[in-house]
Coordinates of C-alpha atoms in Angstrom, one line a residue:
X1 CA 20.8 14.8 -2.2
X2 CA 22.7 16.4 0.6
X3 CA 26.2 16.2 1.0
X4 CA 26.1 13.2 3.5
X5 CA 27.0 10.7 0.0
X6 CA 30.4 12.2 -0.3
X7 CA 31.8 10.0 2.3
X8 CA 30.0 7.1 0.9
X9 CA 31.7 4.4 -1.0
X10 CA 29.6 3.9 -4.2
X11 CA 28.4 2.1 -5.8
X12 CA 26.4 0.4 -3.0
X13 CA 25.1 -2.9 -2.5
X14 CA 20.9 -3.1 -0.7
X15 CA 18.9 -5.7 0.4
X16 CA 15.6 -4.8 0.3
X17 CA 13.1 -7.1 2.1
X18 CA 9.1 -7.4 2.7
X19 CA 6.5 -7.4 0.1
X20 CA 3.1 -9.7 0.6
X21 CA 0.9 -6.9 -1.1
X22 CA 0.9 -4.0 -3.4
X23 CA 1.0 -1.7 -0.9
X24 CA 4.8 -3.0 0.0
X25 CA 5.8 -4.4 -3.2
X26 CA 5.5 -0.6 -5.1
X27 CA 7.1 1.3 -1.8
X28 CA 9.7 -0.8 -2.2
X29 CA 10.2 -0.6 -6.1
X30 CA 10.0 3.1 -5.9
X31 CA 12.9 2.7 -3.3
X32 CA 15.0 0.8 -5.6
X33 CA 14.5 2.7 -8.7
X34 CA 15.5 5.8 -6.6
X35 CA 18.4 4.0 -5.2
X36 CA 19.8 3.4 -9.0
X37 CA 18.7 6.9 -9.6
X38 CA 21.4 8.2 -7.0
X39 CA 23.8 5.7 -6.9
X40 CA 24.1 4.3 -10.7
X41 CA 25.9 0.8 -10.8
X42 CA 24.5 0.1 -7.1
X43 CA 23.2 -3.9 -6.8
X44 CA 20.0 -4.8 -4.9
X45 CA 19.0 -7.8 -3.8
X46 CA 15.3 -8.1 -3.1
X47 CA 13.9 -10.8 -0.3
X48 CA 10.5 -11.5 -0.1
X49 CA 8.6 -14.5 0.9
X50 CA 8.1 -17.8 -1.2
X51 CA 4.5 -18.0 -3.2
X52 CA 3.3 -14.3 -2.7
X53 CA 3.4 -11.9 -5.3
X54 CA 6.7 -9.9 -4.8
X55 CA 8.3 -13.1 -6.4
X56 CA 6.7 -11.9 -9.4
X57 CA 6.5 -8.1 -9.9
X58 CA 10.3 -7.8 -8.9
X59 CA 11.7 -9.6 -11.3
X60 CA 8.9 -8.1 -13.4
X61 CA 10.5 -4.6 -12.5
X62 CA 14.3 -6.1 -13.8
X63 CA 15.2 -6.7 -9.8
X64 CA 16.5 -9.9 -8.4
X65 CA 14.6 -11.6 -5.8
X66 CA 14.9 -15.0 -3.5
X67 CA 12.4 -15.7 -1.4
X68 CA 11.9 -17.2 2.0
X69 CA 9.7 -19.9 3.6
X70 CA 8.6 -17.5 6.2
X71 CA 4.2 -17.2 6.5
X72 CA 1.9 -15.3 8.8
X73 CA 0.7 -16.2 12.0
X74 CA -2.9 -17.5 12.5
X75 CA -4.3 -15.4 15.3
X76 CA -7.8 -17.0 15.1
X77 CA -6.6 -21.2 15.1
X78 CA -3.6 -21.1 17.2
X79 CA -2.7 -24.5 17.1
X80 CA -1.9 -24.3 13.3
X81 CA 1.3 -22.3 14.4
X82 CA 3.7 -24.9 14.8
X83 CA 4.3 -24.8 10.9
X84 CA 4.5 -21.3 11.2
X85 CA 7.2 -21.7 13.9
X86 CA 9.0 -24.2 11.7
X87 CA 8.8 -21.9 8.9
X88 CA 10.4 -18.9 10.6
X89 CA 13.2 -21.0 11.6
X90 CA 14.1 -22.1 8.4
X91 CA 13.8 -18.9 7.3
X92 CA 16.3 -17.1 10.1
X93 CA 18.7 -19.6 9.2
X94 CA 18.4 -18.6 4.7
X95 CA 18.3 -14.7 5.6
X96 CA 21.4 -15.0 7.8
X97 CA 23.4 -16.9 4.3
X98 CA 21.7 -14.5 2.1
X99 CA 23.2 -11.8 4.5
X100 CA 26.5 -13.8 4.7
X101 CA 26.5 -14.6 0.6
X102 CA 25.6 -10.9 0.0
X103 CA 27.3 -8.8 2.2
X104 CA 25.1 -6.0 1.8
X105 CA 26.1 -2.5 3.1
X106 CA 22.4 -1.9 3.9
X107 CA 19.2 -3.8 4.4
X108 CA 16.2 -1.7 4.7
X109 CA 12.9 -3.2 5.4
X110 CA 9.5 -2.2 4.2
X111 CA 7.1 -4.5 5.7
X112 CA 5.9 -7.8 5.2
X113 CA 6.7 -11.2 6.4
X114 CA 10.2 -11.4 5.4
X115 CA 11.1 -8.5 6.4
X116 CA 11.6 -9.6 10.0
X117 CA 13.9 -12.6 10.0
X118 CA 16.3 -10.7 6.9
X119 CA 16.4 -7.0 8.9
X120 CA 17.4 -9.2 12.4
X121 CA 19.8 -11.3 10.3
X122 CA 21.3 -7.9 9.4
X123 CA 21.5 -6.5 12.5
X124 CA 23.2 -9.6 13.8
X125 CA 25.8 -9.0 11.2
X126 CA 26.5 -5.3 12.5
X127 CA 24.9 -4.4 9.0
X128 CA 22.8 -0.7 9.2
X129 CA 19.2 -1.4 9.1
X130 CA 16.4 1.2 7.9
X131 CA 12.7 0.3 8.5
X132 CA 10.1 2.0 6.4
X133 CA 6.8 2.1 8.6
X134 CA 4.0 2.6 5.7
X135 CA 1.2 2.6 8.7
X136 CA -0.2 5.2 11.2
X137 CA -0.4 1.9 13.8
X138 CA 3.4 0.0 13.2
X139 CA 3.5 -3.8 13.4
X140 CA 4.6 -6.1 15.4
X141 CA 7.6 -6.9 13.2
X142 CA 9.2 -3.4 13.0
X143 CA 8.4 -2.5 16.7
X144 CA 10.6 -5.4 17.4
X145 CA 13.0 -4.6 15.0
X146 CA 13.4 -0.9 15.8
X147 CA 15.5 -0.8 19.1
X148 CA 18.6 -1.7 16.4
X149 CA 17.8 -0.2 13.6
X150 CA 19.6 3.1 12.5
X151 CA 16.7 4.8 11.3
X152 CA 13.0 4.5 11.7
X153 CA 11.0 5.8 8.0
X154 CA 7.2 6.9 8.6
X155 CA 4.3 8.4 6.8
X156 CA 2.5 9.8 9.6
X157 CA 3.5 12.2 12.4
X158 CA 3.2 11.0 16.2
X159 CA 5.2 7.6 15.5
X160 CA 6.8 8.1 18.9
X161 CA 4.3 6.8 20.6
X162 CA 5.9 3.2 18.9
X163 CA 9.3 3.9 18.0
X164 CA 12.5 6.1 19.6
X165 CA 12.0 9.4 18.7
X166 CA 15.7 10.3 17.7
X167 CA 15.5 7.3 14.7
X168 CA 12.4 8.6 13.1
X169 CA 12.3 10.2 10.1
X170 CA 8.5 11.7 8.5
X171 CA 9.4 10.7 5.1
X172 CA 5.9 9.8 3.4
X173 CA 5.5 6.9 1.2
X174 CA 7.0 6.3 -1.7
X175 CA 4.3 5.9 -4.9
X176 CA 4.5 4.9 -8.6
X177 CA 5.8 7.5 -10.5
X178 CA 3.5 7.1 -13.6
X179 CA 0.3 8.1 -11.1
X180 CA 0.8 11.7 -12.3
X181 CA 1.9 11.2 -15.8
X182 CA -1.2 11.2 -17.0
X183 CA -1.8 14.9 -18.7
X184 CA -5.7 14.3 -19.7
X185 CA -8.3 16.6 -18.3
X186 CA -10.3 14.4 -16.3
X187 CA -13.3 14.7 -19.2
X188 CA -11.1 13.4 -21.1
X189 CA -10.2 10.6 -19.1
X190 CA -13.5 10.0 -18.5
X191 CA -13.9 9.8 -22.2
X192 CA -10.9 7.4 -22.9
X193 CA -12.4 4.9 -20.1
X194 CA -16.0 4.9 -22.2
X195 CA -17.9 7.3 -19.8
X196 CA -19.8 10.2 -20.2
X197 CA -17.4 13.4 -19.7
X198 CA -20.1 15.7 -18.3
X199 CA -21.0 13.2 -15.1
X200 CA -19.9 12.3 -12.5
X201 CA -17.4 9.0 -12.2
X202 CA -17.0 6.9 -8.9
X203 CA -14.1 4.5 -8.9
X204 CA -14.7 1.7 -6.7
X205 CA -12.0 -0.6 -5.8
X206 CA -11.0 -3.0 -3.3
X207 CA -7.0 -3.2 -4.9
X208 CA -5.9 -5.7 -6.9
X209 CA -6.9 -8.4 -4.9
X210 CA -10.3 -7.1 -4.8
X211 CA -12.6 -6.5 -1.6
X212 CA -15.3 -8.8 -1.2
X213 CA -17.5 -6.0 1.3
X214 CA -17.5 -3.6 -1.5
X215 CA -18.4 -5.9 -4.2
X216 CA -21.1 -7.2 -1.9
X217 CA -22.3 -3.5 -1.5
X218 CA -22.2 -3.0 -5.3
X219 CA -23.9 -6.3 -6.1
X220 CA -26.9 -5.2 -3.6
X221 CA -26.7 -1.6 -5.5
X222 CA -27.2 -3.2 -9.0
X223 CA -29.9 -5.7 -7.7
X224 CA -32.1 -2.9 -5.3
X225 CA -32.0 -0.9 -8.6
X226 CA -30.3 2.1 -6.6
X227 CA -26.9 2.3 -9.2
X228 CA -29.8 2.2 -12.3
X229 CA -31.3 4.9 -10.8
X230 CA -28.4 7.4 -10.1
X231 CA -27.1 10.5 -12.1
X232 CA -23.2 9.1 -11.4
X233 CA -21.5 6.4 -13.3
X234 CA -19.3 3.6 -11.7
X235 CA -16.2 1.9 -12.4
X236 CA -15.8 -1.0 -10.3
X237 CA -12.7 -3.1 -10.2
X238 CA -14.1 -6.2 -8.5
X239 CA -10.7 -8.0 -8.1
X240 CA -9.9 -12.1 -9.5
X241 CA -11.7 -13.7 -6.5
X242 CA -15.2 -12.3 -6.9
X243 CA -14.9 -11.4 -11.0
X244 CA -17.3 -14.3 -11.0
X245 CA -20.2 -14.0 -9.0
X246 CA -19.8 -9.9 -9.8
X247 CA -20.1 -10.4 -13.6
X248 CA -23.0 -12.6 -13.4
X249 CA -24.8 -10.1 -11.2
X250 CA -23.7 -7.0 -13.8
X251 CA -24.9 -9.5 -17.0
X252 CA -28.5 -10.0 -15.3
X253 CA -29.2 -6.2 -14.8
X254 CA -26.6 -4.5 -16.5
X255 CA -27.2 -0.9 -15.1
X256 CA -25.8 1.3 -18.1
X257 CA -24.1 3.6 -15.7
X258 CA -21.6 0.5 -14.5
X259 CA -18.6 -0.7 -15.9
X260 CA -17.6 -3.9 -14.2
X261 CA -13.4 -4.9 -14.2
X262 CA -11.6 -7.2 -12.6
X263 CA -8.9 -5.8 -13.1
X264 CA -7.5 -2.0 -13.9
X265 CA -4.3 -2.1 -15.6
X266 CA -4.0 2.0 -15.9
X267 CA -4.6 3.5 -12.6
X268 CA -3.6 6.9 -13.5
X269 CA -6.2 7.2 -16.1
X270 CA -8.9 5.9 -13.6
X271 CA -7.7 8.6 -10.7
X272 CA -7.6 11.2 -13.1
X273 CA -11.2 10.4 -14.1
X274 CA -12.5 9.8 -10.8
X275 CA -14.7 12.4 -9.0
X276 CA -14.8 10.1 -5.8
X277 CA -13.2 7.1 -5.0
X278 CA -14.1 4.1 -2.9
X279 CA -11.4 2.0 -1.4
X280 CA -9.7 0.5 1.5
X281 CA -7.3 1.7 3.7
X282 CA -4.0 0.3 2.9
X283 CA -1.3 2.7 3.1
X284 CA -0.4 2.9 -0.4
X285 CA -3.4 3.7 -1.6
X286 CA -3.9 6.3 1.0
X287 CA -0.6 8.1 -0.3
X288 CA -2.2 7.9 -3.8
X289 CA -5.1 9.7 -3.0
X290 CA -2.9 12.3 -0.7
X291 CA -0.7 13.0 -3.7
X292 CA -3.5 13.0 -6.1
X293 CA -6.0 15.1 -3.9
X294 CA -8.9 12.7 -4.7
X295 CA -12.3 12.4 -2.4
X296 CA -12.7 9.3 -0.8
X297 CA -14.4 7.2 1.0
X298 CA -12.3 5.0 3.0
X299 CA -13.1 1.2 4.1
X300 CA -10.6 -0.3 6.3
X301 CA -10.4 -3.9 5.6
X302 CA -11.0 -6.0 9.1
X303 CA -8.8 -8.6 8.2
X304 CA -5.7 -7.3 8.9
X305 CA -2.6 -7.4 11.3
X306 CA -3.1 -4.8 14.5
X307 CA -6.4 -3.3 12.5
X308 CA -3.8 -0.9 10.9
X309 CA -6.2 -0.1 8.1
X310 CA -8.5 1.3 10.5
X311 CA -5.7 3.7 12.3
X312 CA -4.8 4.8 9.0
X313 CA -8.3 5.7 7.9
X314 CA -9.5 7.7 11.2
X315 CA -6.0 9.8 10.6
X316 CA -7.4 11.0 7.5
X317 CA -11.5 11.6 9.2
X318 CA -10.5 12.6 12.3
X319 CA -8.8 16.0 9.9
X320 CA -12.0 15.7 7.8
X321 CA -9.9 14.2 4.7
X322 CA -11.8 11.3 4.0
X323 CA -15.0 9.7 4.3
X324 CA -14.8 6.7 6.3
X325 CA -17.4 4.1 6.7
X326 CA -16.3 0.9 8.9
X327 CA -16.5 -2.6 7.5
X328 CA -19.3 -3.5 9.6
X329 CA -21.6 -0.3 8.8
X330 CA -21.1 -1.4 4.9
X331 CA -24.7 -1.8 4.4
X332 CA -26.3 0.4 6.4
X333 CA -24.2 3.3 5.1
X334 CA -21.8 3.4 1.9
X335 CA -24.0 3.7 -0.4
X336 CA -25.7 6.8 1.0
X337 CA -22.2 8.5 1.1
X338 CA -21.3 7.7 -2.2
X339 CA -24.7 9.3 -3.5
X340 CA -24.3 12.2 -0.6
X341 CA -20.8 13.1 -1.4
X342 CA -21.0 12.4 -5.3
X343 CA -24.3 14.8 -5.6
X344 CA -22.4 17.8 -3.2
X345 CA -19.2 19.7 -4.5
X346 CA -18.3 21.3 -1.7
X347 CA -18.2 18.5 0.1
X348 CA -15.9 16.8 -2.9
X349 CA -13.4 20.3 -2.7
X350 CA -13.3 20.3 1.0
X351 CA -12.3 16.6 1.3
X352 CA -9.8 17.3 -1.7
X353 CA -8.4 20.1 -0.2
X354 CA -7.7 18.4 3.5
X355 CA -6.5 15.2 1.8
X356 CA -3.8 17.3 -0.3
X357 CA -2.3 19.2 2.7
X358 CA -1.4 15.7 3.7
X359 CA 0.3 14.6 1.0
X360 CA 4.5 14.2 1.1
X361 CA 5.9 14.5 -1.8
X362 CA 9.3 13.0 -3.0
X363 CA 9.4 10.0 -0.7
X364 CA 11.5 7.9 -2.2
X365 CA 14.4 10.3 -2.4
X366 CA 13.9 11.5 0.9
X367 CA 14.1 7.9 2.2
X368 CA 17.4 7.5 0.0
X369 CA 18.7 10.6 1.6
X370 CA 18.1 8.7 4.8
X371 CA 19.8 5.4 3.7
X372 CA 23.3 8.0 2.5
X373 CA 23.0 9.6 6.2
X374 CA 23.0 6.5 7.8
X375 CA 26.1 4.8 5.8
X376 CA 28.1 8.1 6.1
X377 CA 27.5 8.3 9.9
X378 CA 28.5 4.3 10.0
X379 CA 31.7 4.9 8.2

């Protein structure tokens, strides 16, 4: 830590708000845990919104969590807004209590829907804001929310071009610690998952919610005979939604070089087998792969707020650290990189070597070193 906590008064008291998805929920653990790292005896309050999955996996990480009202808009059927509206009313009026109730000395935000009305509650109070910007292309929300806040948190350089330059602060994302625990060789690994230690594994994943494009792209693989007839084996999360339709595809072919999951509960062990990994573009997962060096082939889901996914993904290509193959181009092309990149290892070294230089490591305490500077200027 540097020396700005010495004028801090300890221990401190965080709201931490957003969530919707992985790819904010385990940012915003690995926040936490680094908050009560630095500051033992510190209380955070976690705010997420009411029926997604942060209302689970917080209180599942031994954090407190309330939840707001607050829901996405609907870009495509406009006229379904007005519950939307309603909604964010409502929830302006709980985050500005839960601010009140609290009293927090900082809120930092790390995307998601309820991250917006509980950081502008805050700043309405005179409370310090930080925003953690996980994306190459920020959203709406934390655009809006930036012009107050006291420091801007990103992952990717040339955030100016959203943000005030003097607030931001290159910080990475913040991953789960236990992604590098794992010492296995990945033979080993490969071994421990059921596979064949001598060939070559390709993890194929859409996240935990699965990714209906890739599991389309797998079941037409399996069918066409093309997975039977490869050298490579696959493990393929396929997610809850399509476990289904995916399994019933695997059980009428059942190519011995694929492993069908809905779900992969160690992650670390599947990375550290993988010789090339499929996925989409979120922004936690691409800070996986940074940190973990992994090939990949990146699909950016379509079906997400300002395309982000896609931004993310082309600042990986467009430095030749990733593979990526657009939504659209699925079936005319993923499967020919997976076999093309799989069968060449100089391809495989060069894409881990350019994905590693962008790695950032120790996020999480760089953004808590960020959260000390801005309560000791404050005070």
């Amino acid at each position: 830590m540097t020396s700005t906590n010495t004028t801090i008064k300890t221990p401190l008291r965080v709201i931490i708000s957003g969530g919707g998805t992985g790819g904010h929920i385990f940012p915003a653990l690995s926040i936490a845990d680094a908050i009560m790292r630095t500051f033992p005896g510190s209380e955070i309050l976690f705010v997420g919104a009411e029926n997604r999955m942060e209302m689970q996996r917080v209180p599942a990480a031994g954090y407190k969590i309330t939840g707001l009202p607050v829901a996405g808009f609907d870009r495509r059927h406009l006229w379904r807004n007005f519950k939307v509206l309603l909604k964010l009313w409502k929830s302006i009026r709980i985050a500005r209590r839960i601010i009140s109730d609290f009293k927090p000395d900082i809120a930092v935000g790390v995307g998601g829907y309820a991250s917006g009305p509980t950081l502008k509650a805050a700043q309405r109070a005179g409370i310090p804001t930080v925003i953690q910007e996980q994306n190459s292309y920020a959203g709406v929300t934390n655009k809006l929310l930036a012009a107050k806040a006291d420091a801007i948190c990103v992952a990717y350089p040339g955030m100016e071009r959203f943000f005030p330059a003097e607030k931001i602060v290159l910080t990475g994302n913040p991953v789960r610690k236990t992604l590098s625990d794992t010492e296995l060789s990945p033979e080993e690994a490969k071994s421990r998952l059921g596979f064949d230690p001598a060939k070559p594994l390709v993890l194929v994943t859409g996240g935990s919610l699965g990714a209906r494009t890739l599991n389309q792209a797998m079941i037409e693989a399996i069918m066409s005979g093309k997975a039977a007839k490869t050298d490579f084996q696959i493990l393929w999360q396929c997610g809850a939604s399509d476990h289904k339709r995916c399994t019933e595809t695997v059980a009428e072919i059942c190519p011995d070089n694929v492993v069908l999951t809905e779900f992969i509960s160690d992650m670390p062990l599947a990375y550290r087998a993988a010789d090339l990994v499929v996925a989409r573009a979120g922004a936690g997962t691409i800070s996986e792969l940074e940190l973990l060096g992994k090939p990949s082939i990146l699909v950016p889901s379509p079906n997400v707020a300002e395309d982000h996914q896609r931004h993310n993904a082309e600042a990986l290509a467009t430095r030749g650290a990733a593979d990526m193959v657009l939504d659209a181009d699925v079936d005319k092309r993923l499967w020919n990189d997976i076999c093309t990149i799989t069968e060449n290892k100089e391809t495989q070294r060069m894409l881990s070597e350019n994905i590693s230089a962008m790695a950032m490591h120790d996020s999480d305490m760089k953004i808590v070193e960020t959260i000390a500077k801005v309560l000791s200027e404050r005070h």
